[in-house]
Amino acid sequence: MGRETLLTLLIVLFGGLVMQPLALLPWRAPIVASPMVAERTAWRRLWLPVLPMLVVGAWLCGWALREPDPVTTRFDHGMIIGASLPFLAVALRAGLRAVWVLLRQPVELPICTVGFLHPRVVFDPHLARTLDDGSIHAALEHERAHARHRDPLRIWLAQWAADLQWPWPWAHRHFQVWLELLEHARDDEARGLGASGTDLAAAVVATARYARNAPRSAFGVFPAGGHAALLGDARALAARVERLLAPLPGPARAHQRSPARDAGALALLLVLLGAVLAWGALFGNDILHPFLLWTWNA
Ligand SMILES: [Zn+2]
């Protein structure tokens, strides 16, 4: 069997074996005062089952770097392929859905942030004409907060993470909880930068009214990847407006987070994956070779 084919099967097999049990762990929506902290907690919790899969994948990629192509070690092809098939179906489904979000026609949203690496705010001039200056400013601050944190990319990645945890039904619910907290965090960040909660609530309600006849996915129900909208999930509209009309809890600066911290966390993850990849390159065969031989002899 070709090295890359076996590598793919092993990543799917071992990754799935690690991830699926972790997806069963109990998950509670974080109960903390700051939605920014809660959003971060929910984000990490959504990724918790997926991270070990990335570590396993990096280790196997390290192993493959020093493995001859095709693989010369004897192993039972049927056993490896058969055991991988259920996880392969999940990975294929998640990948196709992620690609579909990228390729489909963009949903017509009256105000949203689009673009993964260089996000930009899109504002329908017809909607802008129905809003006063304060509401336009508040809506733009909300979207700029989405752009600063590259939320379109994060939403796309989060949906992929949730899809990898399919078929467990609560994975999608966790994704929705995170999306809701994300909107609250961006609302508070906009207000921390001077936007009025009342103006933002007015903009959100006006957008909901304007988008009433839009396609279902425009309301962020499913799937949400590819853009970060002002509206978010329309089903949570009442609670969101109630939050916006209440005073901002704590000092304004407490609701802002430097995107540099996100870059630091990503750099740390990449260093970890690089170290695991080196480990796999140096000692991967000591573990994998006996496993492959075991499938041959079993
Ligand atoms: Zn938003």
mmCIF file with all atom_site columns, N, CA, C and O in Angstrom, residues 210-245:
data_model
loop_
_atom_site.group_PDB
_atom_site.id
_atom_site.type_symbol
_atom_site.label_atom_id
_atom_site.label_alt_id
_atom_site.label_comp_id
_atom_site.label_asym_id
_atom_site.label_entity_id
_atom_site.label_seq_id
_atom_site.pdbx_PDB_ins_code
_atom_site.Cartn_x
_atom_site.Cartn_y
_atom_site.Cartn_z
_atom_site.occupancy
_atom_site.B_iso_or_equiv
_atom_site.pdbx_formal_charge
_atom_site.auth_seq_id
_atom_site.auth_comp_id
_atom_site.auth_asym_id
_atom_site.auth_atom_id
_atom_site.pdbx_PDB_model_num
ATOM 1   N N  . TYR A 1 210 ? -35.461 43.391 8.345  1.00 0.00 ? 210 TYR A N  1
ATOM 2   C CA . TYR A 1 210 ? -35.042 43.512 6.938  1.00 0.00 ? 210 TYR A CA 1
ATOM 3   C C  . TYR A 1 210 ? -34.796 42.146 6.311  1.00 0.00 ? 210 TYR A C  1
ATOM 4   O O  . TYR A 1 210 ? -35.104 41.916 5.143  1.00 0.00 ? 210 TYR A O  1
ATOM 5   N N  . ALA A 1 211 ? -34.215 41.240 7.122  1.00 0.00 ? 211 ALA A N  1
ATOM 6   C CA . ALA A 1 211 ? -33.818 39.918 6.593  1.00 0.00 ? 211 ALA A CA 1
ATOM 7   C C  . ALA A 1 211 ? -34.916 38.877 6.746  1.00 0.00 ? 211 ALA A C  1
ATOM 8   O O  . ALA A 1 211 ? -34.670 37.699 6.514  1.00 0.00 ? 211 ALA A O  1
ATOM 9   N N  . ARG A 1 212 ? -36.119 39.328 7.128  1.00 0.00 ? 212 ARG A N  1
ATOM 10  C CA . ARG A 1 212 ? -37.187 38.363 7.416  1.00 0.00 ? 212 ARG A CA 1
ATOM 11  C C  . ARG A 1 212 ? -37.463 37.436 6.244  1.00 0.00 ? 212 ARG A C  1
ATOM 12  O O  . ARG A 1 212 ? -37.737 36.259 6.397  1.00 0.00 ? 212 ARG A O  1
ATOM 13  N N  . ASN A 1 213 ? -37.356 37.966 5.033  1.00 0.00 ? 213 ASN A N  1
ATOM 14  C CA . ASN A 1 213 ? -37.657 37.154 3.851  1.00 0.00 ? 213 ASN A CA 1
ATOM 15  C C  . ASN A 1 213 ? -36.432 36.484 3.260  1.00 0.00 ? 213 ASN A C  1
ATOM 16  O O  . ASN A 1 213 ? -36.506 35.884 2.192  1.00 0.00 ? 213 ASN A O  1
ATOM 17  N N  . ALA A 1 214 ? -35.277 36.589 3.978  1.00 0.00 ? 214 ALA A N  1
ATOM 18  C CA . ALA A 1 214 ? -34.045 35.986 3.457  1.00 0.00 ? 214 ALA A CA 1
ATOM 19  C C  . ALA A 1 214 ? -34.105 34.477 3.625  1.00 0.00 ? 214 ALA A C  1
ATOM 20  O O  . ALA A 1 214 ? -34.937 33.958 4.370  1.00 0.00 ? 214 ALA A O  1
ATOM 21  N N  . PRO A 1 215 ? -33.199 33.724 2.914  1.00 0.00 ? 215 PRO A N  1
ATOM 22  C CA . PRO A 1 215 ? -33.169 32.265 3.086  1.00 0.00 ? 215 PRO A CA 1
ATOM 23  C C  . PRO A 1 215 ? -32.904 31.899 4.534  1.00 0.00 ? 215 PRO A C  1
ATOM 24  O O  . PRO A 1 215 ? -32.325 32.683 5.292  1.00 0.00 ? 215 PRO A O  1
ATOM 25  N N  . ARG A 1 216 ? -33.285 30.691 4.906  1.00 0.00 ? 216 ARG A N  1
ATOM 26  C CA . ARG A 1 216 ? -33.194 30.235 6.290  1.00 0.00 ? 216 ARG A CA 1
ATOM 27  C C  . ARG A 1 216 ? -31.773 30.348 6.834  1.00 0.00 ? 216 ARG A C  1
ATOM 28  O O  . ARG A 1 216 ? -31.563 30.769 7.969  1.00 0.00 ? 216 ARG A O  1
ATOM 29  N N  . SER A 1 217 ? -30.780 29.992 5.973  1.00 0.00 ? 217 SER A N  1
ATOM 30  C CA . SER A 1 217 ? -29.411 30.013 6.467  1.00 0.00 ? 217 SER A CA 1
ATOM 31  C C  . SER A 1 217 ? -28.942 31.422 6.765  1.00 0.00 ? 217 SER A C  1
ATOM 32  O O  . SER A 1 217 ? -27.954 31.612 7.468  1.00 0.00 ? 217 SER A O  1
ATOM 33  N N  . ALA A 1 218 ? -29.645 32.449 6.230  1.00 0.00 ? 218 ALA A N  1
ATOM 34  C CA . ALA A 1 218 ? -29.238 33.815 6.507  1.00 0.00 ? 218 ALA A CA 1
ATOM 35  C C  . ALA A 1 218 ? -29.372 34.133 7.988  1.00 0.00 ? 218 ALA A C  1
ATOM 36  O O  . ALA A 1 218 ? -28.756 35.060 8.488  1.00 0.00 ? 218 ALA A O  1
ATOM 37  N N  . PHE A 1 219 ? -30.174 33.387 8.697  1.00 0.00 ? 219 PHE A N  1
ATOM 38  C CA . PHE A 1 219 ? -30.362 33.632 10.119 1.00 0.00 ? 219 PHE A CA 1
ATOM 39  C C  . PHE A 1 219 ? -29.348 32.870 10.962 1.00 0.00 ? 219 PHE A C  1
ATOM 40  O O  . PHE A 1 219 ? -29.473 32.799 12.164 1.00 0.00 ? 219 PHE A O  1
ATOM 41  N N  . GLY A 1 220 ? -28.361 32.332 10.326 1.00 0.00 ? 220 GLY A N  1
ATOM 42  C CA . GLY A 1 220 ? -27.301 31.671 11.074 1.00 0.00 ? 220 GLY A CA 1
ATOM 43  C C  . GLY A 1 220 ? -27.768 30.390 11.718 1.00 0.00 ? 220 GLY A C  1
ATOM 44  O O  . GLY A 1 220 ? -27.177 29.911 12.672 1.00 0.00 ? 220 GLY A O  1
ATOM 45  N N  . VAL A 1 221 ? -28.864 29.806 11.209 1.00 0.00 ? 221 VAL A N  1
ATOM 46  C CA . VAL A 1 221 ? -29.373 28.597 11.836 1.00 0.00 ? 221 VAL A CA 1
ATOM 47  C C  . VAL A 1 221 ? -28.437 27.427 11.500 1.00 0.00 ? 221 VAL A C  1
ATOM 48  O O  . VAL A 1 221 ? -27.917 26.771 12.385 1.00 0.00 ? 221 VAL A O  1
ATOM 49  N N  . PHE A 1 222 ? -28.170 27.246 10.163 1.00 0.00 ? 222 PHE A N  1
ATOM 50  C CA . PHE A 1 222 ? -27.323 26.120 9.793  1.00 0.00 ? 222 PHE A CA 1
ATOM 51  C C  . PHE A 1 222 ? -27.129 26.080 8.298  1.00 0.00 ? 222 PHE A C  1
ATOM 52  O O  . PHE A 1 222 ? -28.082 26.192 7.567  1.00 0.00 ? 222 PHE A O  1
ATOM 53  N N  . PRO A 1 223 ? -25.938 25.940 7.803  1.00 0.00 ? 223 PRO A N  1
ATOM 54  C CA . PRO A 1 223 ? -24.683 26.110 8.514  1.00 0.00 ? 223 PRO A CA 1
ATOM 55  C C  . PRO A 1 223 ? -24.279 27.576 8.511  1.00 0.00 ? 223 PRO A C  1
ATOM 56  O O  . PRO A 1 223 ? -24.735 28.331 7.658  1.00 0.00 ? 223 PRO A O  1
ATOM 57  N N  . ALA A 1 224 ? -23.425 27.981 9.394  1.00 0.00 ? 224 ALA A N  1
ATOM 58  C CA . ALA A 1 224 ? -23.131 29.391 9.573  1.00 0.00 ? 224 ALA A CA 1
ATOM 59  C C  . ALA A 1 224 ? -21.786 29.782 8.976  1.00 0.00 ? 224 ALA A C  1
ATOM 60  O O  . ALA A 1 224 ? -21.472 30.943 8.909  1.00 0.00 ? 224 ALA A O  1
ATOM 61  N N  . GLY A 1 225 ? -20.966 28.805 8.580  1.00 0.00 ? 225 GLY A N  1
ATOM 62  C CA . GLY A 1 225 ? -19.594 29.095 8.172  1.00 0.00 ? 225 GLY A CA 1
ATOM 63  C C  . GLY A 1 225 ? -19.503 30.067 7.017  1.00 0.00 ? 225 GLY A C  1
ATOM 64  O O  . GLY A 1 225 ? -20.394 30.143 6.185  1.00 0.00 ? 225 GLY A O  1
ATOM 65  N N  . GLY A 1 226 ? -18.406 30.824 6.956  1.00 0.00 ? 226 GLY A N  1
ATOM 66  C CA . GLY A 1 226 ? -18.169 31.695 5.822  1.00 0.00 ? 226 GLY A CA 1
ATOM 67  C C  . GLY A 1 226 ? -18.425 33.157 6.076  1.00 0.00 ? 226 GLY A C  1
ATOM 68  O O  . GLY A 1 226 ? -17.949 33.997 5.346  1.00 0.00 ? 226 GLY A O  1
ATOM 69  N N  . HIS A 1 227 ? -19.214 33.474 7.093  1.00 0.00 ? 227 HIS A N  1
ATOM 70  C CA . HIS A 1 227 ? -19.442 34.884 7.394  1.00 0.00 ? 227 HIS A CA 1
ATOM 71  C C  . HIS A 1 227 ? -19.816 35.031 8.866  1.00 0.00 ? 227 HIS A C  1
ATOM 72  O O  . HIS A 1 227 ? -20.237 34.084 9.511  1.00 0.00 ? 227 HIS A O  1
ATOM 73  N N  . ALA A 1 228 ? -19.637 36.238 9.390  1.00 0.00 ? 228 ALA A N  1
ATOM 74  C CA . ALA A 1 228 ? -20.068 36.547 10.752 1.00 0.00 ? 228 ALA A CA 1
ATOM 75  C C  . ALA A 1 228 ? -21.032 37.717 10.649 1.00 0.00 ? 228 ALA A C  1
ATOM 76  O O  . ALA A 1 228 ? -20.652 38.795 10.205 1.00 0.00 ? 228 ALA A O  1
ATOM 77  N N  . ALA A 1 229 ? -22.269 37.495 10.996 1.00 0.00 ? 229 ALA A N  1
ATOM 78  C CA . ALA A 1 229 ? -23.291 38.499 10.756 1.00 0.00 ? 229 ALA A CA 1
ATOM 79  C C  . ALA A 1 229 ? -23.614 39.293 12.014 1.00 0.00 ? 229 ALA A C  1
ATOM 80  O O  . ALA A 1 229 ? -23.294 38.886 13.127 1.00 0.00 ? 229 ALA A O  1
ATOM 81  N N  . LEU A 1 230 ? -24.269 40.429 11.789 1.00 0.00 ? 230 LEU A N  1
ATOM 82  C CA . LEU A 1 230 ? -24.737 41.216 12.932 1.00 0.00 ? 230 LEU A CA 1
ATOM 83  C C  . LEU A 1 230 ? -25.850 40.478 13.648 1.00 0.00 ? 230 LEU A C  1
ATOM 84  O O  . LEU A 1 230 ? -25.936 40.452 14.861 1.00 0.00 ? 230 LEU A O  1
ATOM 85  N N  . LEU A 1 231 ? -26.703 39.818 12.837 1.00 0.00 ? 231 LEU A N  1
ATOM 86  C CA . LEU A 1 231 ? -27.918 39.224 13.383 1.00 0.00 ? 231 LEU A CA 1
ATOM 87  C C  . LEU A 1 231 ? -27.653 38.000 14.251 1.00 0.00 ? 231 LEU A C  1
ATOM 88  O O  . LEU A 1 231 ? -28.276 37.822 15.279 1.00 0.00 ? 231 LEU A O  1
ATOM 89  N N  . GLY A 1 232 ? -26.700 37.142 13.844 1.00 0.00 ? 232 GLY A N  1
ATOM 90  C CA . GLY A 1 232 ? -26.490 35.895 14.586 1.00 0.00 ? 232 GLY A CA 1
ATOM 91  C C  . GLY A 1 232 ? -27.705 35.007 14.448 1.00 0.00 ? 232 GLY A C  1
ATOM 92  O O  . GLY A 1 232 ? -28.389 35.005 13.435 1.00 0.00 ? 232 GLY A O  1
ATOM 93  N N  . ASP A 1 233 ? -28.010 34.265 15.514 1.00 0.00 ? 233 ASP A N  1
ATOM 94  C CA . ASP A 1 233 ? -29.134 33.345 15.495 1.00 0.00 ? 233 ASP A CA 1
ATOM 95  C C  . ASP A 1 233 ? -30.396 34.105 15.888 1.00 0.00 ? 233 ASP A C  1
ATOM 96  O O  . ASP A 1 233 ? -30.528 34.574 17.016 1.00 0.00 ? 233 ASP A O  1
ATOM 97  N N  . ALA A 1 234 ? -31.343 34.197 14.925 1.00 0.00 ? 234 ALA A N  1
ATOM 98  C CA . ALA A 1 234 ? -32.559 34.981 15.158 1.00 0.00 ? 234 ALA A CA 1
ATOM 99  C C  . ALA A 1 234 ? -33.407 34.418 16.292 1.00 0.00 ? 234 ALA A C  1
ATOM 100 O O  . ALA A 1 234 ? -34.176 35.144 16.912 1.00 0.00 ? 234 ALA A O  1
ATOM 101 N N  . ARG A 1 235 ? -33.230 33.119 16.605 1.00 0.00 ? 235 ARG A N  1
ATOM 102 C CA . ARG A 1 235 ? -34.040 32.528 17.680 1.00 0.00 ? 235 ARG A CA 1
ATOM 103 C C  . ARG A 1 235 ? -33.643 33.084 19.035 1.00 0.00 ? 235 ARG A C  1
ATOM 104 O O  . ARG A 1 235 ? -34.397 33.039 19.993 1.00 0.00 ? 235 ARG A O  1
ATOM 105 N N  . ALA A 1 236 ? -32.396 33.617 19.141 1.00 0.00 ? 236 ALA A N  1
ATOM 106 C CA . ALA A 1 236 ? -31.926 34.155 20.413 1.00 0.00 ? 236 ALA A CA 1
ATOM 107 C C  . ALA A 1 236 ? -32.083 35.670 20.463 1.00 0.00 ? 236 ALA A C  1
ATOM 108 O O  . ALA A 1 236 ? -31.474 36.337 21.295 1.00 0.00 ? 236 ALA A O  1
ATOM 109 N N  . LEU A 1 237 ? -32.914 36.208 19.566 1.00 0.00 ? 237 LEU A N  1
ATOM 110 C CA . LEU A 1 237 ? -33.010 37.665 19.409 1.00 0.00 ? 237 LEU A CA 1
ATOM 111 C C  . LEU A 1 237 ? -33.492 38.365 20.678 1.00 0.00 ? 237 LEU A C  1
ATOM 112 O O  . LEU A 1 237 ? -32.923 39.383 21.097 1.00 0.00 ? 237 LEU A O  1
ATOM 113 N N  . ALA A 1 238 ? -34.545 37.811 21.302 1.00 0.00 ? 238 ALA A N  1
ATOM 114 C CA . ALA A 1 238 ? -35.132 38.476 22.473 1.00 0.00 ? 238 ALA A CA 1
ATOM 115 C C  . ALA A 1 238 ? -34.108 38.590 23.601 1.00 0.00 ? 238 ALA A C  1
ATOM 116 O O  . ALA A 1 238 ? -33.938 39.667 24.200 1.00 0.00 ? 238 ALA A O  1
ATOM 117 N N  . ALA A 1 239 ? -33.403 37.488 23.883 1.00 0.00 ? 239 ALA A N  1
ATOM 118 C CA . ALA A 1 239 ? -32.410 37.503 24.962 1.00 0.00 ? 239 ALA A CA 1
ATOM 119 C C  . ALA A 1 239 ? -31.278 38.472 24.638 1.00 0.00 ? 239 ALA A C  1
ATOM 120 O O  . ALA A 1 239 ? -30.761 39.171 25.515 1.00 0.00 ? 239 ALA A O  1
ATOM 121 N N  . ARG A 1 240 ? -30.933 38.524 23.361 1.00 0.00 ? 240 ARG A N  1
ATOM 122 C CA . ARG A 1 240 ? -29.819 39.400 22.972 1.00 0.00 ? 240 ARG A CA 1
ATOM 123 C C  . ARG A 1 240 ? -30.207 40.868 23.128 1.00 0.00 ? 240 ARG A C  1
ATOM 124 O O  . ARG A 1 240 ? -29.422 41.680 23.649 1.00 0.00 ? 240 ARG A O  1
ATOM 125 N N  . VAL A 1 241 ? -31.406 41.233 22.694 1.00 0.00 ? 241 VAL A N  1
ATOM 126 C CA . VAL A 1 241 ? -31.860 42.619 22.816 1.00 0.00 ? 241 VAL A CA 1
ATOM 127 C C  . VAL A 1 241 ? -31.971 42.994 24.292 1.00 0.00 ? 241 VAL A C  1
ATOM 128 O O  . VAL A 1 241 ? -31.582 44.094 24.707 1.00 0.00 ? 241 VAL A O  1
ATOM 129 N N  . GLU A 1 242 ? -32.435 42.053 25.107 1.00 0.00 ? 242 GLU A N  1
ATOM 130 C CA . GLU A 1 242 ? -32.539 42.316 26.555 1.00 0.00 ? 242 GLU A CA 1
ATOM 131 C C  . GLU A 1 242 ? -31.158 42.615 27.142 1.00 0.00 ? 242 GLU A C  1
ATOM 132 O O  . GLU A 1 242 ? -31.000 43.516 27.960 1.00 0.00 ? 242 GLU A O  1
ATOM 133 N N  . ARG A 1 243 ? -30.158 41.866 26.730 1.00 0.00 ? 243 ARG A N  1
ATOM 134 C CA . ARG A 1 243 ? -28.774 42.110 27.194 1.00 0.00 ? 243 ARG A CA 1
ATOM 135 C C  . ARG A 1 243 ? -28.296 43.489 26.773 1.00 0.00 ? 243 ARG A C  1
ATOM 136 O O  . ARG A 1 243 ? -27.662 44.215 27.527 1.00 0.00 ? 243 ARG A O  1
ATOM 137 N N  . LEU A 1 244 ? -28.605 43.840 25.503 1.00 0.00 ? 244 LEU A N  1
ATOM 138 C CA . LEU A 1 244 ? -28.103 45.110 24.968 1.00 0.00 ? 244 LEU A CA 1
ATOM 139 C C  . LEU A 1 244 ? -28.734 46.317 25.665 1.00 0.00 ? 244 LEU A C  1
ATOM 140 O O  . LEU A 1 244 ? -28.113 47.368 25.776 1.00 0.00 ? 244 LEU A O  1
ATOM 141 N N  . LEU A 1 245 ? -29.970 46.142 26.129 1.00 0.00 ? 245 LEU A N  1
ATOM 142 C CA . LEU A 1 245 ? -30.654 47.263 26.785 1.00 0.00 ? 245 LEU A CA 1
ATOM 143 C C  . LEU A 1 245 ? -30.240 47.389 28.246 1.00 0.00 ? 245 LEU A C  1
ATOM 144 O O  . LEU A 1 245 ? -30.490 48.415 28.867 1.00 0.00 ? 245 LEU A O  1
#
